[in-house]
PDB file of C-alpha atoms in Angstrom:
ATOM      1  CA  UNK C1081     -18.524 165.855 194.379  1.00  0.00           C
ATOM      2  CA  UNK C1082     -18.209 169.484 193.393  1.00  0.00           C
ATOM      3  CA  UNK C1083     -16.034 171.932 196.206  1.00  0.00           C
ATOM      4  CA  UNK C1084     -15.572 175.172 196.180  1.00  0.00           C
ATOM      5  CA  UNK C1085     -13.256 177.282 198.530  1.00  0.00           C
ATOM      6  CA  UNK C1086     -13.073 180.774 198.257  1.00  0.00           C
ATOM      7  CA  UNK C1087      -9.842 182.322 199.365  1.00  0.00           C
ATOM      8  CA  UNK C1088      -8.520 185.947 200.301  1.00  0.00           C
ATOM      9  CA  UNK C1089      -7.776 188.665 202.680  1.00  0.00           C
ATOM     10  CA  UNK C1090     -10.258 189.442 205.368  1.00  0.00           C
ATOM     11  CA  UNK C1091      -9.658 192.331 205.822  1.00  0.00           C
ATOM     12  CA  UNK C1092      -9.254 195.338 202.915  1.00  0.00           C
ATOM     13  CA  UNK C1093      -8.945 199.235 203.074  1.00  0.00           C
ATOM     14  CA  UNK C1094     -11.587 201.544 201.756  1.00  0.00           C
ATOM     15  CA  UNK C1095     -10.568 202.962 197.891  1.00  0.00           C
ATOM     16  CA  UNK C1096      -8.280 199.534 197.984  1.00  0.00           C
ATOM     17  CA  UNK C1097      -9.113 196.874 195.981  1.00  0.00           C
ATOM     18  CA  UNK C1098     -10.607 193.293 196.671  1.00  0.00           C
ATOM     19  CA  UNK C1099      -9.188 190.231 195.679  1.00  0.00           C
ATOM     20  CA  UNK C1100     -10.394 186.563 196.009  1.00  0.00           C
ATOM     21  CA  UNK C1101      -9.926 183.749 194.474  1.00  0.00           C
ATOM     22  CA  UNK C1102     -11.866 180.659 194.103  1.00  0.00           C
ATOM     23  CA  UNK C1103     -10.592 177.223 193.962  1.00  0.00           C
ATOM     24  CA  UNK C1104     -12.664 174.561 192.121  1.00  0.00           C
ATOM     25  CA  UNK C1105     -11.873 170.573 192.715  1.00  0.00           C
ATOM     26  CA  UNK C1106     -14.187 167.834 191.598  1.00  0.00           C
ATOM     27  CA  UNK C1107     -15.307 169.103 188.341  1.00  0.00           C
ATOM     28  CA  UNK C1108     -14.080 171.317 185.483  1.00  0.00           C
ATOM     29  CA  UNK C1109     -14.561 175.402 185.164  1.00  0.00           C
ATOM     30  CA  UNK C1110     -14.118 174.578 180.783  1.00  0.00           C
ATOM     31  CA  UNK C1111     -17.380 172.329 181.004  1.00  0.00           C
ATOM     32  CA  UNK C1112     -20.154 173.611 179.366  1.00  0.00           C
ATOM     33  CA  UNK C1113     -23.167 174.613 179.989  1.00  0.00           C
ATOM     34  CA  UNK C1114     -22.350 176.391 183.305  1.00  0.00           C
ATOM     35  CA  UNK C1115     -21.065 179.811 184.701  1.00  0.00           C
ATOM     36  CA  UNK C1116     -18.766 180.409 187.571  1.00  0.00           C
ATOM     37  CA  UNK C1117     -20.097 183.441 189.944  1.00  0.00           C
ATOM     38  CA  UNK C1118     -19.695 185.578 192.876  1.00  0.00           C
ATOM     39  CA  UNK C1119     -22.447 186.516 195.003  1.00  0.00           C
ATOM     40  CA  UNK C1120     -22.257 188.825 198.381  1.00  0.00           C
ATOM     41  CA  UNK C1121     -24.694 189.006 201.423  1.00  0.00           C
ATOM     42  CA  UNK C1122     -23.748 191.966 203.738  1.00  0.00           C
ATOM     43  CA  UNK C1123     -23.699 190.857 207.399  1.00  0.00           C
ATOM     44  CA  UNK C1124     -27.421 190.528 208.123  1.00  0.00           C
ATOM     45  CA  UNK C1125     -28.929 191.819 204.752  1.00  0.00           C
ATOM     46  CA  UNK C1126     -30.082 189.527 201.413  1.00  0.00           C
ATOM     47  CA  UNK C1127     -27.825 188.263 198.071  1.00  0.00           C
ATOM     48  CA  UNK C1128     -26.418 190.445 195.627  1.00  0.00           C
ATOM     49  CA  UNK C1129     -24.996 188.634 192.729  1.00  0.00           C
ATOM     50  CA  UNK C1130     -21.702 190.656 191.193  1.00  0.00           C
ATOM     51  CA  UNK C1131     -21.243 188.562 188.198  1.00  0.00           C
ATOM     52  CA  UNK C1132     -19.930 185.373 186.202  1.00  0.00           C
ATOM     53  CA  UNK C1133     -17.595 183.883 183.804  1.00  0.00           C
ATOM     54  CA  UNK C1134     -18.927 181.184 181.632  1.00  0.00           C
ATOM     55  CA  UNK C1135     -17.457 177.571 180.868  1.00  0.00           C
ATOM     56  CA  UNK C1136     -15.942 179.514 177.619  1.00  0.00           C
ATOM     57  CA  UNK C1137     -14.660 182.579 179.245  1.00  0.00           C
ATOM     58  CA  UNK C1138     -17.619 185.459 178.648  1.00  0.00           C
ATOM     59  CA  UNK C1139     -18.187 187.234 181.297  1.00  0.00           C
ATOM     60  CA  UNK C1140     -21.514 189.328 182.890  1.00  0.00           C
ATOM     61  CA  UNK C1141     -21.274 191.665 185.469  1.00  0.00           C
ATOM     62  CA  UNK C1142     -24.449 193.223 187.209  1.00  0.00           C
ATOM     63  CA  UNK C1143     -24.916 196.773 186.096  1.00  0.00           C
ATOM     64  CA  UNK C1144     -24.681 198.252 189.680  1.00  0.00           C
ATOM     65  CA  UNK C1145     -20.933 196.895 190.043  1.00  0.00           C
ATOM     66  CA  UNK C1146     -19.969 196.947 186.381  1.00  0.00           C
ATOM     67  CA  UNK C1147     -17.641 199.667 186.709  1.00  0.00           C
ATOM     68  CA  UNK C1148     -15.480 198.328 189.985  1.00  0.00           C
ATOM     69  CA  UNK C1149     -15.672 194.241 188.765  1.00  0.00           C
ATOM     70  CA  UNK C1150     -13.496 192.154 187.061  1.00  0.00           C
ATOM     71  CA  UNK C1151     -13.854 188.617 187.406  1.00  0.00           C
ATOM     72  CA  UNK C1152     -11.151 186.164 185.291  1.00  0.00           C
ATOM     73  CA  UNK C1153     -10.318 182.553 184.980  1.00  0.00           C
ATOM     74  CA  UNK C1154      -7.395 180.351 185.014  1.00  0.00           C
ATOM     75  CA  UNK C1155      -8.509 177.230 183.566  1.00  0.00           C
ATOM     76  CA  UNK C1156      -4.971 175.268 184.260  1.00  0.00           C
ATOM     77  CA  UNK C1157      -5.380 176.054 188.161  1.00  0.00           C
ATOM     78  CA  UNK C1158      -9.553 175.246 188.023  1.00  0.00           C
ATOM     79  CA  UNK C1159      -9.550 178.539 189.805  1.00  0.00           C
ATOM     80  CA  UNK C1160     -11.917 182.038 189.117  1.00  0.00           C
ATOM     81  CA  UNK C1161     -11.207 184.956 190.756  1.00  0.00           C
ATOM     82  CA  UNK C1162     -12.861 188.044 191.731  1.00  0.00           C
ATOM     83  CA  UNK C1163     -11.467 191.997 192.110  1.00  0.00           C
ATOM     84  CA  UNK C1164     -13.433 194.761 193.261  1.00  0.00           C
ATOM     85  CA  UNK C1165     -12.180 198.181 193.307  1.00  0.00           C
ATOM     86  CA  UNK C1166     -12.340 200.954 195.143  1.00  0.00           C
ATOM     87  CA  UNK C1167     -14.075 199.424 197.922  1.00  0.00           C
ATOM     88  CA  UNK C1168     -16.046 201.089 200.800  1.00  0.00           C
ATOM     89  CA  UNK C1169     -17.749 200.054 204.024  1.00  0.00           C
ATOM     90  CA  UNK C1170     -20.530 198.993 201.632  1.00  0.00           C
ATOM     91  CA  UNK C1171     -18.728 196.583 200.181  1.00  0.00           C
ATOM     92  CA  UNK C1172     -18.456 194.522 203.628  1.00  0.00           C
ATOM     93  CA  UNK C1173     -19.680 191.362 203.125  1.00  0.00           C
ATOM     94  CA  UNK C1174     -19.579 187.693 203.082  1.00  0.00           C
ATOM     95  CA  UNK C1175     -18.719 186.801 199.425  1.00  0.00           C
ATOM     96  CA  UNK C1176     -19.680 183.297 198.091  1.00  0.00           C
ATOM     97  CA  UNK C1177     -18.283 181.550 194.517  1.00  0.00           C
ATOM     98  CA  UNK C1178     -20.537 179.233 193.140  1.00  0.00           C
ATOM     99  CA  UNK C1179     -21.411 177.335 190.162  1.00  0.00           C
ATOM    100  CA  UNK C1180     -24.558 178.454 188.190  1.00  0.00           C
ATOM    101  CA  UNK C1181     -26.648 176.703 186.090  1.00  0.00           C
ATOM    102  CA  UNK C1182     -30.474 176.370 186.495  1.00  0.00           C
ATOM    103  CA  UNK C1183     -30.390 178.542 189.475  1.00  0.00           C
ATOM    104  CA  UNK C1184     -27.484 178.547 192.011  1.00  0.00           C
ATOM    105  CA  UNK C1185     -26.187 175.216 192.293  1.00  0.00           C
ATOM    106  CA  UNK C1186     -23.395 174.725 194.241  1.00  0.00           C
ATOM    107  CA  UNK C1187     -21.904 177.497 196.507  1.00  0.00           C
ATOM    108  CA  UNK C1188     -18.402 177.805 198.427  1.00  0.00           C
ATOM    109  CA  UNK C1189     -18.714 178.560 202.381  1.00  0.00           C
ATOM    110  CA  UNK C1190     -18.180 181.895 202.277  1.00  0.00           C
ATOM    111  CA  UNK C1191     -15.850 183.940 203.599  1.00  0.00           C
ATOM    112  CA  UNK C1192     -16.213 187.263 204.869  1.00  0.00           C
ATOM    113  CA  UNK C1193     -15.167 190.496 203.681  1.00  0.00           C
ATOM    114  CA  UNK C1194     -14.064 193.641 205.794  1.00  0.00           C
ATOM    115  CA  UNK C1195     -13.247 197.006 204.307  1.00  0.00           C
ATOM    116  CA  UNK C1196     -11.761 199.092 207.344  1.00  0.00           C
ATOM    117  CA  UNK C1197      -9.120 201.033 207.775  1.00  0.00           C
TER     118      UNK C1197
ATOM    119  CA  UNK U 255     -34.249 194.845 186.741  1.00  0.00           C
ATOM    120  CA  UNK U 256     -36.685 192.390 188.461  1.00  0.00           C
ATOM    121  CA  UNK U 257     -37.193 193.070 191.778  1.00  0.00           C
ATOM    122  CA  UNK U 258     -38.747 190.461 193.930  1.00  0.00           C
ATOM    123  CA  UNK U 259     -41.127 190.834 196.852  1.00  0.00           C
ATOM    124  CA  UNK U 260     -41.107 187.849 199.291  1.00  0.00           C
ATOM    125  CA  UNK U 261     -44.008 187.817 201.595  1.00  0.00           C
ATOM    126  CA  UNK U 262     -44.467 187.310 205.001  1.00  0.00           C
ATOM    127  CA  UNK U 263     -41.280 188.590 206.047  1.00  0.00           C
ATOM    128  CA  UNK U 264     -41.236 185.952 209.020  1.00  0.00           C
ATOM    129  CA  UNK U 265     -43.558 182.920 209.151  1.00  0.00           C
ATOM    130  CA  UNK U 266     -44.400 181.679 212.540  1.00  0.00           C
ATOM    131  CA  UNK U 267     -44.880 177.597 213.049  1.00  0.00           C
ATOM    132  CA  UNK U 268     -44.859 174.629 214.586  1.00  0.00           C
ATOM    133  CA  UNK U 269     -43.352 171.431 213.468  1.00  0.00           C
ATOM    134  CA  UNK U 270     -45.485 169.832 211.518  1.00  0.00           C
ATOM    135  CA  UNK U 271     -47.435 172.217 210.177  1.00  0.00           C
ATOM    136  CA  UNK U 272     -47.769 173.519 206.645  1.00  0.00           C
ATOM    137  CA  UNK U 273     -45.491 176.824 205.213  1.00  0.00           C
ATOM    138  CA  UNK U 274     -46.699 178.558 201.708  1.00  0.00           C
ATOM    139  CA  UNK U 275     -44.194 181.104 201.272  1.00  0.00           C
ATOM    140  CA  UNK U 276     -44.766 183.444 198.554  1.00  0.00           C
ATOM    141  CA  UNK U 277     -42.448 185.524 196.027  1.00  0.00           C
ATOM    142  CA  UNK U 278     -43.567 187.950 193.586  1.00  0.00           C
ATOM    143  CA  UNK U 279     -41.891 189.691 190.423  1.00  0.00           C
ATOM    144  CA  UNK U 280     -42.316 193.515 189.068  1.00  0.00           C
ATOM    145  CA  UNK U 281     -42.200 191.716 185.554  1.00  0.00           C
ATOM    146  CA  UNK U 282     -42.927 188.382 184.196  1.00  0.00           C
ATOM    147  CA  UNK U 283     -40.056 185.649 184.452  1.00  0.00           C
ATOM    148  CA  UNK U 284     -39.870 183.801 181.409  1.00  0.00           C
ATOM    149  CA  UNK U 285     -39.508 180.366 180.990  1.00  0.00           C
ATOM    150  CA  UNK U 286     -40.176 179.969 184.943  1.00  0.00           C
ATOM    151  CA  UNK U 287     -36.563 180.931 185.471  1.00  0.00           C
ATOM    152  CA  UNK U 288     -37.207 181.524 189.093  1.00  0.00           C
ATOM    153  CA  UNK U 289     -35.233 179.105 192.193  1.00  0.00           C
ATOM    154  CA  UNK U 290     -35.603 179.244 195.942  1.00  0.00           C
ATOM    155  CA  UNK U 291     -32.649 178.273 198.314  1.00  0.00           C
ATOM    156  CA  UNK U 292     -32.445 177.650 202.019  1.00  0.00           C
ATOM    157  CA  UNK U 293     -29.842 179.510 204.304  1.00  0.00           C
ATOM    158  CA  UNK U 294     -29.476 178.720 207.845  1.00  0.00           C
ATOM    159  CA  UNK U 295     -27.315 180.905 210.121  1.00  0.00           C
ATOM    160  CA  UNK U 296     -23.596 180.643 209.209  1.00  0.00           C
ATOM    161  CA  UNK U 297     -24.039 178.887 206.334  1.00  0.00           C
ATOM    162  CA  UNK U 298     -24.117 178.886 202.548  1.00  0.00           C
ATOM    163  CA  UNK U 299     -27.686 179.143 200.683  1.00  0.00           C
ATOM    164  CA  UNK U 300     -28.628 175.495 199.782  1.00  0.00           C
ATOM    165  CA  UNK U 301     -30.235 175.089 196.190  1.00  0.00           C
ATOM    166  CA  UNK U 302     -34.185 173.940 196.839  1.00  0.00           C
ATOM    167  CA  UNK U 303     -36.103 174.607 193.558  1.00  0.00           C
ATOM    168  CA  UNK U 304     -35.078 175.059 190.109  1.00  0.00           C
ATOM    169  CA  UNK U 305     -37.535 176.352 186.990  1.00  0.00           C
ATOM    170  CA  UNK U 306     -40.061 177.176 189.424  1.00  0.00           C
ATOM    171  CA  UNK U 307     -40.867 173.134 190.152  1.00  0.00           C
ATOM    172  CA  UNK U 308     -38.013 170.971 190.140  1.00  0.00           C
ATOM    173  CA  UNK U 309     -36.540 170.077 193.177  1.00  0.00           C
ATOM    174  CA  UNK U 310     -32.685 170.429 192.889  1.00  0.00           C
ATOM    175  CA  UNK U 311     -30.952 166.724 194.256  1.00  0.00           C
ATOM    176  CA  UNK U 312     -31.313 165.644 197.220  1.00  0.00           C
ATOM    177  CA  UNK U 313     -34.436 167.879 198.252  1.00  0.00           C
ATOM    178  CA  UNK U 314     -37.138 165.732 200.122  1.00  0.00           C
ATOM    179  CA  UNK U 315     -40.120 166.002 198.179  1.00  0.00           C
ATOM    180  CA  UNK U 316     -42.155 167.853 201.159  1.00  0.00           C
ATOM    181  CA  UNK U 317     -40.646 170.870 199.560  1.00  0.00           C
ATOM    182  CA  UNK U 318     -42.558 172.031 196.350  1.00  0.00           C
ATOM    183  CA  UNK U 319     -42.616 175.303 194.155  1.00  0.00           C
ATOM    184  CA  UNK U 320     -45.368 176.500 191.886  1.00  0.00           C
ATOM    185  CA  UNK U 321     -46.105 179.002 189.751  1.00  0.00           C
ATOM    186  CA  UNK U 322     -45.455 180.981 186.982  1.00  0.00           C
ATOM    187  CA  UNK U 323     -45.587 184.672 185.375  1.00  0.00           C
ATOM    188  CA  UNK U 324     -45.076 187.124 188.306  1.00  0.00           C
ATOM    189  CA  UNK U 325     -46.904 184.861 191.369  1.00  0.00           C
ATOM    190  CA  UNK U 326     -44.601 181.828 192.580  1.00  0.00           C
ATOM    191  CA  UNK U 327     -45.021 179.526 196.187  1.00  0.00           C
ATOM    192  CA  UNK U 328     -42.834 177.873 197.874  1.00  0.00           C
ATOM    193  CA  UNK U 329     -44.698 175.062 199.901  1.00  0.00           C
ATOM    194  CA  UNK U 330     -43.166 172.977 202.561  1.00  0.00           C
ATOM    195  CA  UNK U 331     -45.135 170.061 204.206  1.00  0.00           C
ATOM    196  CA  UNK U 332     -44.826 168.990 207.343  1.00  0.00           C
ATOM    197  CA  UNK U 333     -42.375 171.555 208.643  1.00  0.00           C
ATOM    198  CA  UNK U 334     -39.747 169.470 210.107  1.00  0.00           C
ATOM    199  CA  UNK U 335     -36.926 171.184 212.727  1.00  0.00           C
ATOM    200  CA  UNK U 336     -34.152 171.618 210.288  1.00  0.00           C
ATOM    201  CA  UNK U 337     -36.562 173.369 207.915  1.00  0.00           C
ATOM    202  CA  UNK U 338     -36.247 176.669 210.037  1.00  0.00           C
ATOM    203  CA  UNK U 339     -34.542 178.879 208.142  1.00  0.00           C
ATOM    204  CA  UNK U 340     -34.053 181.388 205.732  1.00  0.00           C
ATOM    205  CA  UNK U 341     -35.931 181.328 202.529  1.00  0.00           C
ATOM    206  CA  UNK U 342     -34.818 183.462 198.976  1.00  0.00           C
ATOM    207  CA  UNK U 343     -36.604 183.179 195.969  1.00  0.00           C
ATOM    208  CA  UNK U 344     -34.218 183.991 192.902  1.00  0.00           C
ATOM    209  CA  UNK U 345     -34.925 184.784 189.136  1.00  0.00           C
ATOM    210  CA  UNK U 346     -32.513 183.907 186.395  1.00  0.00           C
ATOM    211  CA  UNK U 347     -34.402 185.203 183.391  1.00  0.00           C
ATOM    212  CA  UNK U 348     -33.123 188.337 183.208  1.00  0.00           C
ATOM    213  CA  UNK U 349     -29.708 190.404 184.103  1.00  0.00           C
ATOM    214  CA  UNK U 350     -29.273 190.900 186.388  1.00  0.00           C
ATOM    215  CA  UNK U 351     -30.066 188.179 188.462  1.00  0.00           C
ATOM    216  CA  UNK U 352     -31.966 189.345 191.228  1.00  0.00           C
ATOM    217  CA  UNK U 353     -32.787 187.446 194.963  1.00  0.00           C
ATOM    218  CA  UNK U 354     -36.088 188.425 196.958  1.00  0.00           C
ATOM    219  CA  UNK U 355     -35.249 190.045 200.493  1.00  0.00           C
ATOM    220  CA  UNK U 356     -36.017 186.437 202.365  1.00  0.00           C
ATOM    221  CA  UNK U 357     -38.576 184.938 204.112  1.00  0.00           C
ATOM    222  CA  UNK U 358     -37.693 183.622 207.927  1.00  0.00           C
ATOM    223  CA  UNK U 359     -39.354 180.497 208.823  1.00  0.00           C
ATOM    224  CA  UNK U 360     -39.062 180.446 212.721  1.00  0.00           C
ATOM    225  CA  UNK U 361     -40.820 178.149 215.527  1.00  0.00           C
ATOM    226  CA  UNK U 362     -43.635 179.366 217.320  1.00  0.00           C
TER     227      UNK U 362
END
């Protein structure tokens, strides 16, 4: 069965930048036909997906973060990771990996986000 | 970008009954590209319905989507107790992917 475990500080300072990683047992990032994505809900608020990095390494970021986002893979740890830059207390958030295919298919628990100083 | 408008904001219940929960698109989603997921507090969204229709694995079949163009439903029968939640339609058509705001499902 598919995991996913996101991993990271809690806790970042604004105009920092935030780093997580995402850890990826029982199945292969290099298999096709998926994409490997972050997606953030604010404490109370809806989803905002930030982007994804395919099975062969492309990568799509949404336009609204595009300029702060880099998401990368390492295919020989499984892992994916995420780094947003130049955060601010809008960037708070609980930030999920998950695998995408049709639709959202498997997601990580979470973990949540604070930009503070 | 595709914005999507979930409507009612909250849906009031009782076990048992019937939810239609509805999710509609500024612009037609092509190939039905459109999924709905469950949250409940604390935890991750849970994959429901894929392509507008198919229920992901696992998903009893008293949850059903419909539609197509810019109109979809999400229908649950027979509301059971740990189908109070969260519900957020999503579209995949077109980047970049967008969620609706969520509809609460909540006892009455």
């Amino acid at each position: 069965q598919l995991q996913l475990q996101e991993s990271g500080p809690g806790l970042v300072k604004p105009s920092e930048t935030l780093s997580l990683t995402c850890t990826v047992s029982g199945g292969s990032i290099s298999r096709s036909n998926y994409h490997w994505g972050w997606i953030r809900q604010p404490p109370g608020n809806g989803l905002e997906c930030i982007g994804s990095v395919s099975y062969s390494g492309s990568t799509y970021y949404n336009p609204s973060l595009e300029s702060r986002v880099t998401i990368s893979r390492d295919t020989s740890k499984n892992q994916f990771s995420l780094k947003l830059s130049f955060v601010t207390a809008a960037d708070t958030a609980v930030y999920y990996c998950a695998r995408v295919g049709a639709g959202v298919v498997d997601w990580g628990q979470g973990t949540l986000v604070t930009v503070s100083s | 970008e595709i914005v999507l408008t979930q409507s009612p904001g909250t849906l009031s219940l009782s076990p048992g009954e019937r939810a239609t929960l509805s999710c509609r698109a500024s612009q037609s989603i092509t190939n039905s590209q459109l999924a709905w997921y469950q949250q409940k507090p604390g935890q991750a969204p849970r994959l429901l319905i894929y392509g507008a229709s198919s229920r992901a694995t696992g998903i009893p079949d008293r949850f059903s989507g419909s539609g197509s163009g810019t109109d979809f439903t999400l229908a649950i029968n027979r509301l059971e107790p740990e189908d109070f939640a969260v519900y957020y339609c999503q579209q995949y058509s077109s980047s970049p992917w967008t969620f609706g705001q969520g509809t609460r499902v909540e006892i009455k």
